[in-house]
Amino acid sequence: MAFRAAVAGASGYAGGEVLRLLLAHPEIEIGALTGGSNAGTRLGELQPHLRPLADRVLEPTTSETLAGHDVVFLGLPHGQSAAVAEQLGPDVLVVDCGADFRLHDAADWEKFYGSPHAGTWPYGLPELPGHRAALKGSKRIAVPGCYPTASTLALFPAYAAGLVEDEAVVVAASGTSGAGKAPKPHLLGSEVMGSVSPYGVGGVHRHTPEITQNLSAVAGERVSVSFTPTLVPMARGILATCSAKAKPGVTAEQLRAAYESAYGSEPFVHLLPEGQWPATASVLGSNNALVQVVLDETAGRVVAISAIDNLTKGTAGGAVQSMNIALGLPEELGLPQTGVAP
Amino acid sequence: MAFRAAVAGASGYAGGEVLRLLLAHPEIEIGALTGGSNAGTRLGELQPHLRPLADRVLEPTTSETLAGHDVVFLGLPHGQSAAVAEQLGPDVLVVDCGADFRLHDAADWEKFYGSPHAGTWPYGLPELPGHRAALKGSKRIAVPGCYPTASTLALFPAYAAGLVEDEAVVVAASGTSGAGKAPKPHLLGSEVMGSVSPYGVGGVHRHTPEITQNLSAVAGERVSVSFTPTLVPMARGILATCSAKAKPGVTAEQLRAAYESAYGSEPFVHLLPEGQWPATASVLGSNNALVQVVLDETAGRVVAISAIDNLTKGTAGGAVQSMNIALGLPEELGLPQTGVAP
Amino acid sequence: MAFRAAVAGASGYAGGEVLRLLLAHPEIEIGALTGGSNAGTRLGELQPHLRPLADRVLEPTTSETLAGHDVVFLGLPHGQSAAVAEQLGPDVLVVDCGADFRLHDAADWEKFYGSPHAGTWPYGLPELPGHRAALKGSKRIAVPGCYPTASTLALFPAYAAGLVEDEAVVVAASGTSGAGKAPKPHLLGSEVMGSVSPYGVGGVHRHTPEITQNLSAVAGERVSVSFTPTLVPMARGILATCSAKAKPGVTAEQLRAAYESAYGSEPFVHLLPEGQWPATASVLGSNNALVQVVLDETAGRVVAISAIDNLTKGTAGGAVQSMNIALGLPEELGLPQTGVAP
Amino acid sequence: MAFRAAVAGASGYAGGEVLRLLLAHPEIEIGALTGGSNAGTRLGELQPHLRPLADRVLEPTTSETLAGHDVVFLGLPHGQSAAVAEQLGPDVLVVDCGADFRLHDAADWEKFYGSPHAGTWPYGLPELPGHRAALKGSKRIAVPGCYPTASTLALFPAYAAGLVEDEAVVVAASGTSGAGKAPKPHLLGSEVMGSVSPYGVGGVHRHTPEITQNLSAVAGERVSVSFTPTLVPMARGILATCSAKAKPGVTAEQLRAAYESAYGSEPFVHLLPEGQWPATASVLGSNNALVQVVLDETAGRVVAISAIDNLTKGTAGGAVQSMNIALGLPEELGLPQTGVAP
């Protein structure tokens, strides 16, 4: 195997998913696995699904334990990545699954995250125009948020083709793993099973400026985004239901052509045949995004819907896909294109 | 008990929920229970949760079996209610849980349901302006659809107060019971668990014209509605995430005041304290609707969210509430104001 | 209303369910609601499904706040009930939803709970022989554990009739609410959805001696119990699959007769018609227990299965049922005999 | 790729899972995909998670479409495999995921399946003593039932070591995919979510004689099996809770040694460290079986629990594992040893 990778935050959901994917990656050897309060614990207790790593023991997250790797994946709480990255030096590929380096606008960062802006790294959504080039050879990658991945993939072709107005509405349903593994009362199984609940409503969710940044960049003008996330009773998956007013005269044919052009040669993003809509179950465990779009002529809106696995394409899969590009490996290498269903 | 009620379609989810509520209603005696292919079967096999009725046997749905009741609830496939209602005569209160008599516009009906329009009955959403008066003493009630109930309750106060523009976006998540009890592959537990999926996207779902009708009536002008329903992995509940562009100068205070005014004295619709958002688990089994609204100043949109139990407030509870009004009984009589949670 | 009741531990699942039932009870006025760290919080935030109590504020659990009630329900952590009960005095009916006073054998208590035995109170399972008489007029009630309720109701008629050998095997599946509302990693929605997991295997679960006590008392000899609880992906409900070797010569007719005799006139325990098996969905939110039994002639075992709602018949419903008996009220008063399904 | 495989019944859950695994298998080229009523349909509509096969169209199941393959997987209704296998000739490896060739005893077959016995093929549970040798080079494989796989793996080491008495009790919880994709009312999402229900109770489930056959063969005497399957609210996974009376004098050390000896070098069956119990979520999508065992000294019983994915190790994974052996390939080739969690 050509490269050696460490995972900081190996006991969490993002770290666990990175490891699941790396275990199937033919060019990556898994090196150090580190954790915070879980250091010293067998991975078999924390991530019992990762059988081949069951006997590995978590080390503390330090510059020593992370040294000597070609790639380091960071699955750390917001605000901690910059310090770790600095210690790793400029020649190590650092892939940050956290938010620290996603936003260009320091004011946006400070408003939504409440801490000083650490900077901006190449953004790991290769499907966006120009992003593959920026990722190639990069030693730093900011993995997109799960909602921004789903929302951007659903809507950007319509903005890139200039078919929709500059106000987007996104309502997304997410499985609970997106909220992480830290136990909180509202995330208990007893609370989430049988319930759908919104949160971060009214423009206050941290992924709002990220979606705005992505769509605005593609549109070439500021796109206003109304974003509402909801929690649904499943562990994995995001369905993003997105819409925007169609520009006058836009036709269904133009719309479809724009999406076919955007995704016709993408390995992981698939425009479904007309009439078939994406379901999250179809992408579970895979790095795929399924997309469908329609023009509602009565309401005058373009409705675009995407389904991803929030932990795979929405986090760890996007991370590995971008890592492949950065390392000069084939983009699909080691990434599942088949979901687990039913 | 003052009144005797029959339920046609007692083996389905709507019929079963009507029965659950009538069993707790102090003024209703449960008369004939009828079914189609299930006639002759013990209710204990079909609806094992309705213990007090376990030994009742379903009769066929005929004018004879339904005769001699003060109230007849219809839980029949679309298009069958008119014929049954005609046979029952003008003095029997007929409560149609189906769609046949909901729409005013015959062209809308024909476009969305593909059959001749049967007419329009008083619409059983008492919270809408003027609707209580129309229901009082009526012998015919069209029970609203579940999505229209949730969406209308979320948005109408904003339209009634003239605070939002005439284009609404509704994305609703529904439990699977809304799709009924007829077995279809995509409704199998194996398919719906762990999955969120959209359907009827792009303005083609039958509840679109009904939501449009409700909001337009309140707004006093045609409101365009983009409606996307999604299926989520739970049996009961609807969360409707609704938004519309705020009119220039509208303030958060005006918005809150409009909702407080609309729902301050409603027995079943509750505006939550600021900062608390509705979850479907909080209304399971109850006739409550929980509502919250916020002004997203950055996006310039009003976001209003409601949670109901699709079978209770969204169907059978709305039906019984309207029946109470029609019969001159206290509106809350026999209706649960407490949900079952967790 | 004739009686005033306080609930200590009103923010938990047991306390919330007691309140849900008391809200529908015609002879109980709800008095003080108390909590530990949640004192000072609106109940509407903690138990949003209890709409009629949304504006009540939790008080601290003290002898002052609990004073002046006819009935006090305790939903406290193990070991705290004795001290509170003492302060309340001998004339107040104290209903302990905890385990403190369930076991007769002090050694068993100390082995399984690790603290000194507080004593034994009348056991709130009225269906057991002689228990109604003991509950009548009592001022102290020990509410049974949820698994013991389900297991005992499934098996005791076979033991009472002397039809089975003295070794029972119980495998029970429980919804997650039985594990309470304190957030723990293994109870996160992400962990429990899509998973069945055993715990407390091999005779170490605290409900083992309680089931043993119940069956042994009925059998008139020590019954050995192999008990395995499992957690399943739902919030509410217990299915107890129980079996024991049939005594030589026992017939299916004898078996059925024993169960018919035990449950023929019970208001809440229902032996299903032959061939129909209980499902937990059929009892959700109700105080019912559904039971079925069969003789497996090839394996020579009696298999008896019961379904209850762990929070209703398994905790709060059993508590209110026993309270009714203790207070001289009709046993069924205020208790739901209809489940919420689907 | 060395071999070409066809899948008959490619639209069902077993067929879909076989395809998911074959897509990752380095030595198998996927040939004909056939179906019954679904012939002519794009696989992308029927199995949307199998993206790389989305544009393949199902052919009818005939001797022509299945001709020209090295391996043919059969996922057909019971009773149809013999006729198809005959047409394929003796040189094609036929792997039957159905039940037709599992049982040795014709009388058992006829009693439980109601049709003439078709014969017995080498049984695809390589972990059983002597089975690898029988599978090597075989041209016919009978894939075990999902419950028998889980139950046998949990219990056989105790029987092989002579540590338990000849009466076993098995209570198993299964996800709904085990019941297949044909829509039936009791399998609707609305019915199964929030519910646990038993079926086939009392020795009548078809997997009873298969479990009996496996354990008896290992024990060298007839083992009586009391088997109760239950349906739980998840799509995939089986947890089998199994127990048998310990023989006099058996110690915990002997027990553990027996399981360590049985599974110490197995690639897919893992005895967990003491104190850790298997959960189905840990094996989702993988070919692993997790096993734990304990001696309950009070009850005098050995309790052994296993978790598998019913579609992977319980069906398609077991099939591919056995195929690998039959074809002389490395046993683990192409089979996932990592689950998808959470």
Short mmCIF file of C-alpha atoms in Angstrom, two decimals, chain B:
data_model
loop_
_atom_site.label_atom_id
_atom_site.label_comp_id
_atom_site.label_asym_id
_atom_site.label_seq_id
_atom_site.Cartn_x
_atom_site.Cartn_y
_atom_site.Cartn_z
CA MET B 1 -75.44 8.41 24.89
CA ALA B 2 -77.17 10.83 22.67
CA PHE B 3 -76.08 9.71 19.21
CA ARG B 4 -75.45 6.51 17.35
CA ALA B 5 -72.66 6.35 14.79
CA ALA B 6 -71.72 3.90 12.05
CA VAL B 7 -68.30 3.60 10.49
CA ALA B 8 -68.02 2.49 6.87
CA GLY B 9 -64.50 1.26 6.16
CA ALA B 10 -63.84 0.14 9.73
CA SER B 11 -60.91 -2.07 8.81
CA GLY B 12 -58.72 0.74 7.46
CA TYR B 13 -56.48 3.16 9.29
CA ALA B 14 -58.91 6.07 9.11
CA GLY B 15 -61.83 3.93 10.21
CA GLY B 16 -59.82 2.39 13.02
CA GLU B 17 -58.83 5.79 14.31
CA VAL B 18 -62.42 7.06 14.17
CA LEU B 19 -63.36 4.07 16.30
CA ARG B 20 -60.53 4.63 18.76
CA LEU B 21 -61.83 8.16 19.33
CA LEU B 22 -65.50 7.23 19.42
CA LEU B 23 -64.78 4.59 22.09
CA ALA B 24 -63.75 7.46 24.35
CA HIS B 25 -66.59 9.77 23.32
CA PRO B 26 -69.26 10.12 25.99
CA GLU B 27 -72.11 10.99 23.64
CA ILE B 28 -71.59 8.48 20.86
CA GLU B 29 -72.74 4.90 20.79
CA ILE B 30 -70.91 2.83 18.21
CA GLY B 31 -73.33 1.18 15.80
CA ALA B 32 -72.61 -0.65 12.58
CA LEU B 33 -69.05 -1.33 11.49
CA THR B 34 -68.80 -2.13 7.82
CA GLY B 35 -66.11 -3.18 5.39
CA GLY B 36 -65.56 -4.32 1.85
CA SER B 37 -63.64 -7.54 1.38
CA ASN B 38 -63.24 -7.83 5.15
CA ALA B 39 -66.96 -8.15 5.85
CA GLY B 40 -67.52 -11.17 8.06
CA THR B 41 -64.22 -10.81 9.91
CA ARG B 42 -63.89 -10.16 13.64
CA LEU B 43 -62.59 -6.67 14.32
CA GLY B 44 -60.19 -8.24 16.83
CA GLU B 45 -58.25 -9.67 13.92
CA LEU B 46 -58.18 -6.49 11.88
CA GLN B 47 -57.78 -3.87 14.59
CA PRO B 48 -56.39 -5.75 17.60
CA HIS B 49 -55.75 -2.49 19.47
CA LEU B 50 -59.50 -1.79 19.70
CA ARG B 51 -60.00 -4.33 22.49
CA PRO B 52 -63.52 -3.28 23.50
CA LEU B 53 -64.67 -3.99 19.94
CA ALA B 54 -62.69 -7.20 19.46
CA ASP B 55 -65.75 -9.40 19.15
CA ARG B 56 -67.64 -7.17 16.74
CA VAL B 57 -67.91 -8.58 13.23
CA LEU B 58 -67.68 -6.39 10.13
CA GLU B 59 -70.84 -6.13 8.04
CA PRO B 60 -70.89 -5.27 4.35
CA THR B 61 -71.20 -1.59 3.44
CA THR B 62 -74.80 -1.25 2.26
CA SER B 63 -77.62 1.21 2.76
CA GLU B 64 -79.24 -1.35 5.06
CA THR B 65 -76.30 -1.81 7.39
CA LEU B 66 -75.70 1.94 7.56
CA ALA B 67 -79.38 2.78 8.14
CA GLY B 68 -80.67 3.88 11.54
CA HIS B 69 -77.68 5.95 12.67
CA ASP B 70 -77.42 9.61 13.54
CA VAL B 71 -73.90 9.87 12.18
CA VAL B 72 -72.12 7.89 9.50
CA PHE B 73 -68.36 8.16 9.05
CA LEU B 74 -67.13 7.24 5.60
CA GLY B 75 -63.61 5.86 5.17
CA LEU B 76 -64.04 4.74 1.57
CA PRO B 77 -61.89 4.88 -1.56
CA HIS B 78 -62.13 8.13 -3.50
CA GLY B 79 -65.28 8.46 -5.60
CA GLN B 80 -67.51 6.17 -3.56
CA SER B 81 -68.83 8.58 -0.96
CA ALA B 82 -71.44 10.40 -3.04
CA ALA B 83 -73.48 7.30 -3.78
CA VAL B 84 -73.46 6.14 -0.17
CA ALA B 85 -74.32 9.62 1.13
CA GLU B 86 -77.28 9.90 -1.20
CA GLN B 87 -78.80 6.70 0.13
CA LEU B 88 -78.44 7.85 3.71
CA GLY B 89 -80.82 10.77 3.30
CA PRO B 90 -80.47 14.43 4.26
CA ASP B 91 -81.08 14.04 8.00
CA VAL B 92 -78.13 11.81 8.75
CA LEU B 93 -74.85 13.54 9.52
CA VAL B 94 -72.40 12.16 6.98
CA VAL B 95 -68.72 12.74 7.73
CA ASP B 96 -66.57 11.92 4.72
CA CYS B 97 -62.96 11.15 5.57
CA GLY B 98 -62.26 10.85 1.84
CA ALA B 99 -61.51 13.59 -0.63
CA ASP B 100 -64.72 13.60 -2.66
CA PHE B 101 -66.27 16.81 -1.34
CA ARG B 102 -63.25 18.91 -0.38
CA LEU B 103 -62.60 20.95 -3.50
CA HIS B 104 -64.71 23.84 -4.75
CA ASP B 105 -63.27 23.86 -8.22
CA ALA B 106 -64.60 21.09 -10.43
CA ALA B 107 -61.73 21.48 -12.88
CA ASP B 108 -59.19 21.03 -10.11
CA TRP B 109 -61.03 17.94 -8.93
CA GLU B 110 -61.10 16.41 -12.36
CA LYS B 111 -57.46 17.24 -13.05
CA PHE B 112 -56.18 15.72 -9.82
CA TYR B 113 -58.64 12.88 -9.22
CA GLY B 114 -59.62 11.96 -12.76
CA SER B 115 -63.33 11.57 -12.13
CA PRO B 116 -66.41 13.83 -12.23
CA HIS B 117 -66.73 16.31 -9.38
CA ALA B 118 -69.30 15.20 -6.80
CA GLY B 119 -69.79 18.58 -5.14
CA THR B 120 -68.51 20.48 -2.13
CA TRP B 121 -69.40 20.01 1.52
CA PRO B 122 -68.62 22.20 4.52
CA TYR B 123 -64.91 21.77 5.17
CA GLY B 124 -64.00 20.34 8.55
CA LEU B 125 -61.17 22.61 9.60
CA PRO B 126 -62.89 24.66 12.31
CA GLU B 127 -59.84 26.83 12.91
CA LEU B 128 -60.21 28.50 9.53
CA PRO B 129 -62.11 31.81 9.62
CA GLY B 130 -65.82 31.28 9.25
CA HIS B 131 -65.66 27.52 9.25
CA ARG B 132 -67.18 26.89 12.67
CA ALA B 133 -70.30 28.73 11.61
CA ALA B 134 -70.56 26.69 8.43
CA LEU B 135 -70.16 23.42 10.30
CA LYS B 136 -72.73 24.20 12.97
CA GLY B 137 -75.83 22.14 12.24
CA SER B 138 -74.48 20.87 8.95
CA LYS B 139 -75.47 17.37 7.86
CA ARG B 140 -72.47 16.93 5.61
CA ILE B 141 -68.80 17.35 6.46
CA ALA B 142 -65.78 16.98 4.18
CA VAL B 143 -62.83 16.07 6.41
CA PRO B 144 -59.67 17.83 5.18
CA GLY B 145 -56.68 15.90 3.92
CA CYS B 146 -53.90 15.33 6.40
CA TYR B 147 -51.27 17.41 4.58
CA PRO B 148 -53.72 20.30 3.99
CA THR B 149 -54.58 20.31 7.70
CA ALA B 150 -50.93 20.54 8.71
CA SER B 151 -49.94 23.03 6.01
CA THR B 152 -52.95 25.28 6.42
CA LEU B 153 -52.57 25.48 10.19
CA ALA B 154 -48.91 26.37 9.77
CA LEU B 155 -49.42 29.14 7.25
CA PHE B 156 -52.91 30.58 7.29
CA PRO B 157 -52.40 33.12 10.12
CA ALA B 158 -49.58 34.71 8.12
CA TYR B 159 -51.85 34.96 5.08
CA ALA B 160 -54.84 36.10 7.10
CA ALA B 161 -52.74 38.95 8.50
CA GLY B 162 -51.35 39.84 5.08
CA LEU B 163 -47.75 39.33 6.15
CA VAL B 164 -46.47 37.10 3.34
CA GLU B 165 -46.29 37.04 -0.43
CA ASP B 166 -48.51 34.85 -2.54
CA GLU B 167 -46.07 32.00 -3.15
CA ALA B 168 -45.78 29.33 -0.52
CA VAL B 169 -43.35 26.43 -0.30
CA VAL B 170 -44.43 23.38 1.71
CA VAL B 171 -42.24 20.36 2.36
CA ALA B 172 -43.97 17.82 4.55
CA ALA B 173 -42.78 14.62 6.18
CA SER B 174 -45.42 12.01 6.83
CA GLY B 175 -45.61 8.69 8.60
CA THR B 176 -46.58 5.74 6.47
CA SER B 177 -50.11 5.30 7.81
CA GLY B 178 -51.14 8.17 5.56
CA ALA B 179 -50.66 5.84 2.64
CA GLY B 180 -53.23 3.41 3.96
CA LYS B 181 -53.36 -0.28 4.71
CA ALA B 182 -53.42 -1.74 1.21
CA PRO B 183 -50.14 -3.61 0.83
CA LYS B 184 -47.80 -2.17 -1.80
CA PRO B 185 -44.11 -3.00 -2.22
CA HIS B 186 -42.81 0.49 -1.49
CA LEU B 187 -44.74 0.56 1.79
CA LEU B 188 -43.20 -2.62 3.17
CA GLY B 189 -41.43 -2.18 6.48
CA SER B 190 -38.20 -3.35 4.86
CA GLU B 191 -38.46 -0.49 2.39
CA VAL B 192 -39.55 2.35 4.61
CA MET B 193 -37.42 1.74 7.68
CA GLY B 194 -34.18 3.63 7.36
CA SER B 195 -35.40 5.64 4.40
CA VAL B 196 -36.83 9.04 3.55
CA SER B 197 -38.35 9.33 0.10
CA PRO B 198 -40.31 12.00 -1.74
CA TYR B 199 -43.32 11.34 -3.94
CA GLY B 200 -45.86 13.33 -5.90
CA VAL B 201 -43.18 15.98 -6.49
CA GLY B 202 -43.65 18.98 -8.73
CA GLY B 203 -47.23 19.96 -8.02
CA VAL B 204 -48.88 16.66 -8.86
CA HIS B 205 -49.92 15.47 -5.39
CA ARG B 206 -53.68 15.61 -4.89
CA HIS B 207 -53.40 17.71 -1.78
CA THR B 208 -51.83 20.58 -3.72
CA PRO B 209 -55.10 22.13 -4.91
CA GLU B 210 -56.59 21.71 -1.44
CA ILE B 211 -53.77 23.61 0.26
CA THR B 212 -53.99 26.20 -2.49
CA GLN B 213 -57.73 26.56 -1.94
CA ASN B 214 -57.34 27.06 1.80
CA LEU B 215 -54.55 29.61 1.67
CA SER B 216 -56.06 31.49 -1.24
CA ALA B 217 -59.39 31.82 0.56
CA VAL B 218 -57.71 33.30 3.60
CA ALA B 219 -55.37 35.54 1.61
CA GLY B 220 -58.12 36.84 -0.60
CA GLU B 221 -56.00 36.23 -3.67
CA ARG B 222 -54.60 33.20 -5.47
CA VAL B 223 -51.69 31.74 -3.49
CA SER B 224 -49.36 29.55 -5.47
CA VAL B 225 -48.21 26.49 -3.57
CA SER B 226 -45.14 24.34 -4.19
CA PHE B 227 -45.87 21.18 -2.25
CA THR B 228 -43.52 18.24 -1.73
CA PRO B 229 -44.58 15.32 0.45
CA THR B 230 -42.03 12.85 1.79
CA LEU B 231 -42.40 9.51 3.52
CA VAL B 232 -40.41 9.00 6.71
CA PRO B 233 -39.80 5.89 8.84
CA MET B 234 -42.59 6.14 11.37
CA ALA B 235 -46.20 5.06 11.36
CA ARG B 236 -47.89 8.30 12.43
CA GLY B 237 -47.32 12.01 12.27
CA ILE B 238 -46.81 14.88 9.86
CA LEU B 239 -44.31 17.68 10.14
CA ALA B 240 -45.04 20.44 7.64
CA THR B 241 -42.20 22.86 7.03
CA CYS B 242 -43.72 25.85 5.27
CA SER B 243 -42.38 29.17 4.16
CA ALA B 244 -43.23 32.24 2.15
CA LYS B 245 -41.49 35.50 1.42
CA ALA B 246 -42.22 38.12 4.05
CA LYS B 247 -43.90 41.29 2.75
CA PRO B 248 -41.63 44.33 2.97
CA GLY B 249 -41.35 45.73 6.47
CA VAL B 250 -42.97 42.83 8.26
CA THR B 251 -41.56 42.37 11.76
CA ALA B 252 -41.16 39.36 14.01
CA GLU B 253 -43.55 40.99 16.46
CA GLN B 254 -46.28 41.35 13.87
CA LEU B 255 -45.80 37.76 12.90
CA ARG B 256 -46.01 36.43 16.42
CA ALA B 257 -49.02 38.59 17.13
CA ALA B 258 -50.82 37.18 14.10
CA TYR B 259 -50.30 33.61 15.30
CA GLU B 260 -51.18 34.42 18.89
CA SER B 261 -54.36 36.01 17.69
CA ALA B 262 -55.23 33.07 15.46
CA TYR B 263 -54.55 30.36 18.04
CA GLY B 264 -54.80 32.05 21.44
CA SER B 265 -58.18 30.53 22.15
CA GLU B 266 -58.07 27.42 20.01
CA PRO B 267 -58.52 24.21 21.99
CA PHE B 268 -56.32 22.04 19.77
CA VAL B 269 -53.86 24.32 18.01
CA HIS B 270 -51.00 25.54 20.18
CA LEU B 271 -48.43 28.15 19.31
CA LEU B 272 -45.31 27.04 21.19
CA PRO B 273 -43.22 29.43 23.29
CA GLU B 274 -40.54 31.15 21.23
CA GLY B 275 -37.54 28.93 20.66
CA GLN B 276 -39.41 25.65 21.02
CA TRP B 277 -40.21 23.76 17.84
CA PRO B 278 -42.89 21.13 17.28
CA ALA B 279 -42.01 17.44 17.02
CA THR B 280 -44.47 14.87 15.79
CA ALA B 281 -43.87 12.67 18.84
CA SER B 282 -45.47 15.34 21.00
CA VAL B 283 -48.85 14.98 19.31
CA LEU B 284 -49.02 11.23 18.71
CA GLY B 285 -52.51 9.99 19.40
CA SER B 286 -53.80 13.44 20.28
CA ASN B 287 -55.93 15.92 18.37
CA ASN B 288 -53.38 18.67 18.92
CA ALA B 289 -51.50 20.66 16.34
CA LEU B 290 -48.30 22.32 17.52
CA VAL B 291 -47.17 25.37 15.59
CA GLN B 292 -44.12 27.61 15.62
CA VAL B 293 -43.16 30.47 13.31
CA VAL B 294 -40.10 32.60 12.79
CA LEU B 295 -38.96 35.41 10.54
CA ASP B 296 -35.68 34.59 8.82
CA GLU B 297 -34.47 38.12 8.25
CA THR B 298 -31.48 37.13 6.15
CA ALA B 299 -33.48 35.09 3.69
CA GLY B 300 -36.49 37.36 4.00
CA ARG B 301 -38.86 34.48 4.60
CA VAL B 302 -41.42 33.49 7.17
CA VAL B 303 -40.89 29.87 8.20
CA ALA B 304 -43.83 28.19 9.89
CA ILE B 305 -43.83 24.59 11.05
CA SER B 306 -46.65 22.45 12.34
CA ALA B 307 -46.82 18.95 13.76
CA ILE B 308 -49.96 16.83 13.82
CA ASP B 309 -50.88 13.19 14.09
CA ASN B 310 -52.04 12.49 10.55
CA LEU B 311 -54.65 9.99 11.73
CA THR B 312 -55.98 12.09 14.61
CA LYS B 313 -56.04 15.84 13.91
CA GLY B 314 -55.21 15.00 10.30
CA THR B 315 -58.18 12.67 9.81
CA ALA B 316 -60.32 11.09 12.50
CA GLY B 317 -59.80 13.72 15.19
CA GLY B 318 -60.62 16.50 12.78
CA ALA B 319 -63.67 14.48 11.78
CA VAL B 320 -64.90 14.07 15.36
CA GLN B 321 -64.12 17.70 16.20
CA SER B 322 -66.23 18.81 13.26
CA MET B 323 -68.94 16.31 14.15
CA ASN B 324 -69.09 17.77 17.65
CA ILE B 325 -69.68 21.21 16.17
CA ALA B 326 -72.27 19.94 13.71
CA LEU B 327 -74.18 18.14 16.46
CA GLY B 328 -74.02 21.07 18.85
CA LEU B 329 -71.78 19.27 21.31
CA PRO B 330 -68.79 20.89 23.03
CA GLU B 331 -66.05 20.98 20.41
CA GLU B 332 -63.44 19.18 22.56
CA LEU B 333 -65.76 16.39 23.68
CA GLY B 334 -64.07 13.01 23.71
CA LEU B 335 -60.96 14.22 21.94
CA PRO B 336 -57.51 13.57 23.43
CA GLN B 337 -55.48 16.66 24.26
CA THR B 338 -52.62 14.58 25.58
CA GLY B 339 -50.23 12.70 23.32
CA VAL B 340 -48.61 9.35 23.93
CA ALA B 341 -44.86 9.80 24.36
CA PRO B 342 -42.16 8.68 24.22
#
